Coordinates of C-alpha atoms in Angstrom, one line a residue:
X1 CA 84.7 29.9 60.6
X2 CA 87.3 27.9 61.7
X3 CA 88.0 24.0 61.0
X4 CA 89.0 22.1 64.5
X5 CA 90.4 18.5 64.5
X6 CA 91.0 17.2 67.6
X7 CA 93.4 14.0 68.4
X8 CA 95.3 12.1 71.1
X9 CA 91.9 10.4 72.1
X10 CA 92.0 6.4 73.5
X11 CA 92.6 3.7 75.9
X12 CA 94.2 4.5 79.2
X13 CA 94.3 2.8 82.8
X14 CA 93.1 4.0 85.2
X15 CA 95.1 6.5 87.3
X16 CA 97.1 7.2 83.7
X17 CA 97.5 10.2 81.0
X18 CA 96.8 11.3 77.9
X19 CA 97.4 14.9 75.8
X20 CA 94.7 16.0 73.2
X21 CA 95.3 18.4 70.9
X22 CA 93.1 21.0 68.5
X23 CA 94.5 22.0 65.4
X24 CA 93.0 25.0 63.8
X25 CA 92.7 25.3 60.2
X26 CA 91.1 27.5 57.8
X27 CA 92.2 30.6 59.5
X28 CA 94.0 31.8 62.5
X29 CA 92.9 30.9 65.8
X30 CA 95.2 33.6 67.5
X31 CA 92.7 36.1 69.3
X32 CA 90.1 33.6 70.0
X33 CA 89.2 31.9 72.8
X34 CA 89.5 28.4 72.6
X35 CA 88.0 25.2 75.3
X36 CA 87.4 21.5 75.6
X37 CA 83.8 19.8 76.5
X38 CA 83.1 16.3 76.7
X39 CA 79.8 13.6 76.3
X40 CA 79.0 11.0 77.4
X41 CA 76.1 9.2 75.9
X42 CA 72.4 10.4 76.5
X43 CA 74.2 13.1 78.6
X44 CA 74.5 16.6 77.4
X45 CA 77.7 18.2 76.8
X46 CA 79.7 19.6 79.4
X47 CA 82.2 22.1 79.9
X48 CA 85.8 20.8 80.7
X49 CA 88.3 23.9 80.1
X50 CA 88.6 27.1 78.8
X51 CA 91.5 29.4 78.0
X52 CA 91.9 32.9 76.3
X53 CA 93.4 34.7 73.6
X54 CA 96.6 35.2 75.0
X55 CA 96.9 31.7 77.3
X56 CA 97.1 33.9 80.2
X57 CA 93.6 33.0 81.7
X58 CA 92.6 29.6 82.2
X59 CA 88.8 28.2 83.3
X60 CA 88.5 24.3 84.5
X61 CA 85.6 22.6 85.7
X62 CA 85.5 21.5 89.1
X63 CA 85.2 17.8 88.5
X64 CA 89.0 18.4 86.8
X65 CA 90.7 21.4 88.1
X66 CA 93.7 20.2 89.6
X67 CA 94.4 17.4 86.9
X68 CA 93.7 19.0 83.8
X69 CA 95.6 21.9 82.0
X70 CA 94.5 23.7 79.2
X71 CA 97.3 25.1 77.0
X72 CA 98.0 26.6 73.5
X73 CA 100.9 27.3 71.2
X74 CA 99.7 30.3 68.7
X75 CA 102.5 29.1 65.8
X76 CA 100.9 26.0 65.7
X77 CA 97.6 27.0 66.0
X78 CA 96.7 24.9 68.3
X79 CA 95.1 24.1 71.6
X80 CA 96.3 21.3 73.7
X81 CA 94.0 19.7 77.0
X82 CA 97.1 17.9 78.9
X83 CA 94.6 15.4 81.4
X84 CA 96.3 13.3 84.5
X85 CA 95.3 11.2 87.2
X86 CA 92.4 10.2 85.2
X87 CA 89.5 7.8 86.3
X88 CA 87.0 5.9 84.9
X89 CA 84.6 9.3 84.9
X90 CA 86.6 11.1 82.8
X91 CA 85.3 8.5 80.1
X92 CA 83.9 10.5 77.2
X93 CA 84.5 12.0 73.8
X94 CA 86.1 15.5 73.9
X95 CA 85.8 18.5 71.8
X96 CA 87.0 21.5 71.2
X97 CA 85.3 24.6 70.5
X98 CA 86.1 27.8 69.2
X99 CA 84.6 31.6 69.9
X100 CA 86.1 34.2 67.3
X101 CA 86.6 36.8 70.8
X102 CA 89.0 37.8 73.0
X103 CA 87.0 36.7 76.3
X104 CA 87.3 33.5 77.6
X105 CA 83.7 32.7 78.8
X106 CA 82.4 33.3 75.9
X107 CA 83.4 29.5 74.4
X108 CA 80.0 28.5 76.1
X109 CA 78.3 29.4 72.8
X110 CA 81.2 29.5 70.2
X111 CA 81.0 29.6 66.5
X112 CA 83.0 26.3 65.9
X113 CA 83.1 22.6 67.1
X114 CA 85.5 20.1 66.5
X115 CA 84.4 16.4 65.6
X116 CA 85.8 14.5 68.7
X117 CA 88.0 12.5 69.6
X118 CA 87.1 9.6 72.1
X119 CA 88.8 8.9 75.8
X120 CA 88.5 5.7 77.5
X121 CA 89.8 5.0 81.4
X122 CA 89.6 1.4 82.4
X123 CA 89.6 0.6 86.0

């Protein structure tokens, strides 16, 4: 088990950026795959990004591929979610989740959620 905390969440205009970051404590998140999800209320969660062990392979969802990166720096133990060009959809509180395995689809059930951090766009 692995402890996630999750910041960089808040306000942003429309069209602006923002950087989140997952910090890993507890153990080592080196070796395990490692993604972001968002909600929005009375929705169910939904997958943002996805990378693996290594950073070498990356996942996005469609609604952000292209403005989103998903990145991570292994001495830090952390994952970071680097989101531009946002819009008023990309409202929503994001987590990160963590899967103690080397593949990177397997975040879609990890083993480890972190408590959110919120991201509001006003148009």
């Amino acid at each position: 088990q692995v402890q996630l905390a999750e910041s960089g969440g808040g306000l942003v205009q429309d069209g602006g950026s923002l950087k989140l970051s997952c910090v890993g404590s507890g153990r080592t998140i080196s070796g395990w795959a490692m993604g972001w999800f968002r909600q929005t209320p009375g929705q169910e969660r939904q997958f943002v990004a996805a990378i693996n062990w290594n950073g070498v392979s990356t996942r996005y969802a469609s609604s952000v591929q292209g403005r989103f990166a998903i990145s991570r720096d292994t001495n830090k133990n952390t994952v970071y979610l680097q989101m531009d060009s946002l819009n008023a959809e990309d409202t929503a509180v994001y987590y990160c989740a963590a899967a103690p395995t080397t593949a990177l689809l397997a975040v879609h059930q990890p083993s480890d959620w972190g408590q959110g951090t919120q991201v509001t766009v006003a148009s």
